[in-house]
């Protein structure tokens, strides 16, 4: 059984050139500056800020940037505002991680409506991502 009952095609983003730099251990802030359209770089910055504690507003800003950069990429890839964005396709993970980080950061700053909206959007995009990312 599939979670895609409407038969909307999956969106598969192209490879993110920042991923290789992040995998090589380059500072995420340097990677985001070099690749500002990379949702993955912004997601990593948001996740790091959340993990550090006390940097919730910073995490929110990073996650929101990654989310908006993701929307740009998704639209370029043919996404029409709905349908699956599979976790199994590695280049989609920047978007999915940004969305999860935005939900967590929204919770941390008391934006419960946005937290719920982002968590629902994540589940609608990829149940697997929601499970993997703990939402």
mmCIF file of C-alpha atoms in Angstrom:
data_model
loop_
_atom_site.group_PDB
_atom_site.id
_atom_site.type_symbol
_atom_site.label_atom_id
_atom_site.label_comp_id
_atom_site.label_asym_id
_atom_site.label_seq_id
_atom_site.Cartn_x
_atom_site.Cartn_y
_atom_site.Cartn_z
ATOM 1 C CA UNK A 1 0.000 0.000 0.000
ATOM 2 C CA UNK A 2 1.235 3.477 -0.817
ATOM 3 C CA UNK A 3 0.869 6.736 1.110
ATOM 4 C CA UNK A 4 0.358 8.521 -2.243
ATOM 5 C CA UNK A 5 -3.349 7.837 -2.743
ATOM 6 C CA UNK A 6 -3.813 10.732 -5.183
ATOM 7 C CA UNK A 7 -1.178 9.394 -7.569
ATOM 8 C CA UNK A 8 0.766 12.664 -7.581
ATOM 9 C CA UNK A 9 4.291 12.046 -8.884
ATOM 10 C CA UNK A 10 7.161 12.168 -6.420
ATOM 11 C CA UNK A 11 9.380 15.216 -6.475
ATOM 12 C CA UNK A 12 13.068 14.438 -6.665
ATOM 13 C CA UNK A 13 15.407 17.352 -6.198
ATOM 14 C CA UNK A 14 18.745 17.521 -8.004
ATOM 15 C CA UNK A 15 21.973 16.847 -6.114
ATOM 16 C CA UNK A 16 22.956 19.591 -3.692
ATOM 17 C CA UNK A 17 26.594 20.608 -4.256
ATOM 18 C CA UNK A 18 26.840 21.671 -0.612
ATOM 19 C CA UNK A 19 26.356 18.070 0.552
ATOM 20 C CA UNK A 20 29.867 17.086 -0.506
ATOM 21 C CA UNK A 21 31.360 20.055 1.374
ATOM 22 C CA UNK A 22 29.373 19.288 4.515
ATOM 23 C CA UNK A 23 30.368 15.622 4.305
ATOM 24 C CA UNK A 24 34.005 16.753 4.108
ATOM 25 C CA UNK A 25 33.592 18.541 7.442
ATOM 26 C CA UNK A 26 33.643 22.112 6.176
ATOM 27 C CA UNK A 27 32.002 24.585 8.557
ATOM 28 C CA UNK A 28 28.284 24.793 7.707
ATOM 29 C CA UNK A 29 28.344 28.608 7.882
ATOM 30 C CA UNK A 30 31.076 28.681 5.235
ATOM 31 C CA UNK A 31 29.106 26.198 3.129
ATOM 32 C CA UNK A 32 25.907 28.258 3.420
ATOM 33 C CA UNK A 33 27.825 31.379 2.384
ATOM 34 C CA UNK A 34 29.311 29.583 -0.621
ATOM 35 C CA UNK A 35 26.027 27.822 -1.539
ATOM 36 C CA UNK A 36 23.216 30.082 -0.250
ATOM 37 C CA UNK A 37 20.559 28.174 -2.206
ATOM 38 C CA UNK A 38 21.425 24.941 -0.394
ATOM 39 C CA UNK A 39 18.593 23.912 1.885
ATOM 40 C CA UNK A 40 20.868 21.268 3.409
ATOM 41 C CA UNK A 41 23.447 23.812 4.583
ATOM 42 C CA UNK A 42 20.715 25.889 6.265
ATOM 43 C CA UNK A 43 19.174 22.762 7.804
ATOM 44 C CA UNK A 44 22.517 21.782 9.341
ATOM 45 C CA UNK A 45 22.967 25.291 10.746
ATOM 46 C CA UNK A 46 19.455 25.139 12.248
ATOM 47 C CA UNK A 47 20.007 21.672 13.721
ATOM 48 C CA UNK A 48 23.322 22.764 15.230
ATOM 49 C CA UNK A 49 21.744 25.881 16.755
ATOM 50 C CA UNK A 50 18.933 23.811 18.265
ATOM 51 C CA UNK A 51 21.419 21.290 19.659
ATOM 52 C CA UNK A 52 23.505 24.038 21.260
ATOM 53 C CA UNK A 53 20.580 25.275 23.340
ATOM 54 C CA UNK A 54 19.809 28.920 23.881
ATOM 55 C CA UNK A 55 20.007 29.643 20.155
ATOM 56 C CA UNK A 56 16.355 29.040 19.331
ATOM 57 C CA UNK A 57 15.761 32.306 17.457
ATOM 58 C CA UNK A 58 18.903 31.717 15.410
ATOM 59 C CA UNK A 59 17.758 28.163 14.688
ATOM 60 C CA UNK A 60 14.377 29.480 13.598
ATOM 61 C CA UNK A 61 15.994 31.935 11.181
ATOM 62 C CA UNK A 62 18.278 29.275 9.705
ATOM 63 C CA UNK A 63 15.431 26.777 9.363
ATOM 64 C CA UNK A 64 13.127 29.333 7.769
ATOM 65 C CA UNK A 65 15.849 30.229 5.260
ATOM 66 C CA UNK A 66 16.348 26.557 4.433
ATOM 67 C CA UNK A 67 12.608 26.073 4.103
ATOM 68 C CA UNK A 68 12.222 28.976 1.682
ATOM 69 C CA UNK A 69 15.241 27.892 -0.342
ATOM 70 C CA UNK A 70 13.653 24.445 -0.470
ATOM 71 C CA UNK A 71 10.385 25.804 -1.813
ATOM 72 C CA UNK A 72 12.321 27.504 -4.616
ATOM 73 C CA UNK A 73 14.085 24.232 -5.457
ATOM 74 C CA UNK A 74 10.903 22.179 -5.258
ATOM 75 C CA UNK A 75 9.093 24.506 -7.641
ATOM 76 C CA UNK A 76 11.990 24.371 -10.108
ATOM 77 C CA UNK A 77 11.751 20.572 -9.938
ATOM 78 C CA UNK A 78 8.073 20.647 -10.940
ATOM 79 C CA UNK A 79 6.432 20.433 -7.506
ATOM 80 C CA UNK A 80 2.970 21.998 -7.499
ATOM 81 C CA UNK A 81 2.419 22.442 -3.789
ATOM 82 C CA UNK A 82 1.563 18.868 -2.911
ATOM 83 C CA UNK A 83 2.685 15.315 -3.326
ATOM 84 C CA UNK A 84 5.439 13.117 -1.997
ATOM 85 C CA UNK A 85 9.003 14.289 -1.509
ATOM 86 C CA UNK A 86 10.644 10.974 -0.597
ATOM 87 C CA UNK A 87 13.245 10.736 2.160
ATOM 88 C CA UNK A 88 14.847 7.852 0.271
ATOM 89 C CA UNK A 89 16.032 10.313 -2.403
ATOM 90 C CA UNK A 90 19.080 11.826 -0.669
ATOM 91 C CA UNK A 91 18.897 15.313 -2.298
ATOM 92 C CA UNK A 92 15.390 15.769 -0.808
ATOM 93 C CA UNK A 93 16.741 15.554 2.717
ATOM 94 C CA UNK A 94 17.793 19.203 2.898
ATOM 95 C CA UNK A 95 14.168 20.238 2.428
ATOM 96 C CA UNK A 96 12.835 17.623 4.820
ATOM 97 C CA UNK A 97 15.434 18.408 7.491
ATOM 98 C CA UNK A 98 14.776 22.159 7.123
ATOM 99 C CA UNK A 99 11.072 21.565 7.591
ATOM 100 C CA UNK A 100 11.640 19.409 10.685
ATOM 101 C CA UNK A 101 14.074 21.959 12.128
ATOM 102 C CA UNK A 102 11.533 24.719 11.491
ATOM 103 C CA UNK A 103 8.887 22.751 13.404
ATOM 104 C CA UNK A 104 11.273 22.244 16.330
ATOM 105 C CA UNK A 105 12.455 25.853 16.344
ATOM 106 C CA UNK A 106 8.865 27.095 16.142
ATOM 107 C CA UNK A 107 8.059 24.959 19.193
ATOM 108 C CA UNK A 108 11.086 26.376 21.012
ATOM 109 C CA UNK A 109 9.950 29.975 20.508
ATOM 110 C CA UNK A 110 6.291 29.266 21.254
ATOM 111 C CA UNK A 111 4.898 29.313 17.696
ATOM 112 C CA UNK A 112 2.594 26.339 18.200
ATOM 113 C CA UNK A 113 0.504 26.969 15.057
ATOM 114 C CA UNK A 114 3.610 26.988 12.874
ATOM 115 C CA UNK A 115 4.997 23.946 14.652
ATOM 116 C CA UNK A 116 1.807 22.016 13.857
ATOM 117 C CA UNK A 117 1.686 23.240 10.256
ATOM 118 C CA UNK A 118 5.323 22.293 9.602
ATOM 119 C CA UNK A 119 4.968 18.890 11.262
ATOM 120 C CA UNK A 120 1.865 18.161 9.159
ATOM 121 C CA UNK A 121 3.632 19.340 5.994
ATOM 122 C CA UNK A 122 6.553 17.025 6.802
ATOM 123 C CA UNK A 123 4.246 14.037 7.299
ATOM 124 C CA UNK A 124 2.360 14.883 4.088
ATOM 125 C CA UNK A 125 5.653 15.101 2.183
ATOM 126 C CA UNK A 126 7.285 11.975 3.615
ATOM 127 C CA UNK A 127 6.053 9.733 6.409
ATOM 128 C CA UNK A 128 9.500 8.122 6.400
ATOM 129 C CA UNK A 129 11.174 11.503 6.983
ATOM 130 C CA UNK A 130 8.785 12.308 9.821
ATOM 131 C CA UNK A 131 9.704 9.010 11.476
ATOM 132 C CA UNK A 132 13.448 9.423 10.859
ATOM 133 C CA UNK A 133 13.411 12.990 12.155
ATOM 134 C CA UNK A 134 11.216 12.255 15.155
ATOM 135 C CA UNK A 135 8.131 14.227 14.181
#
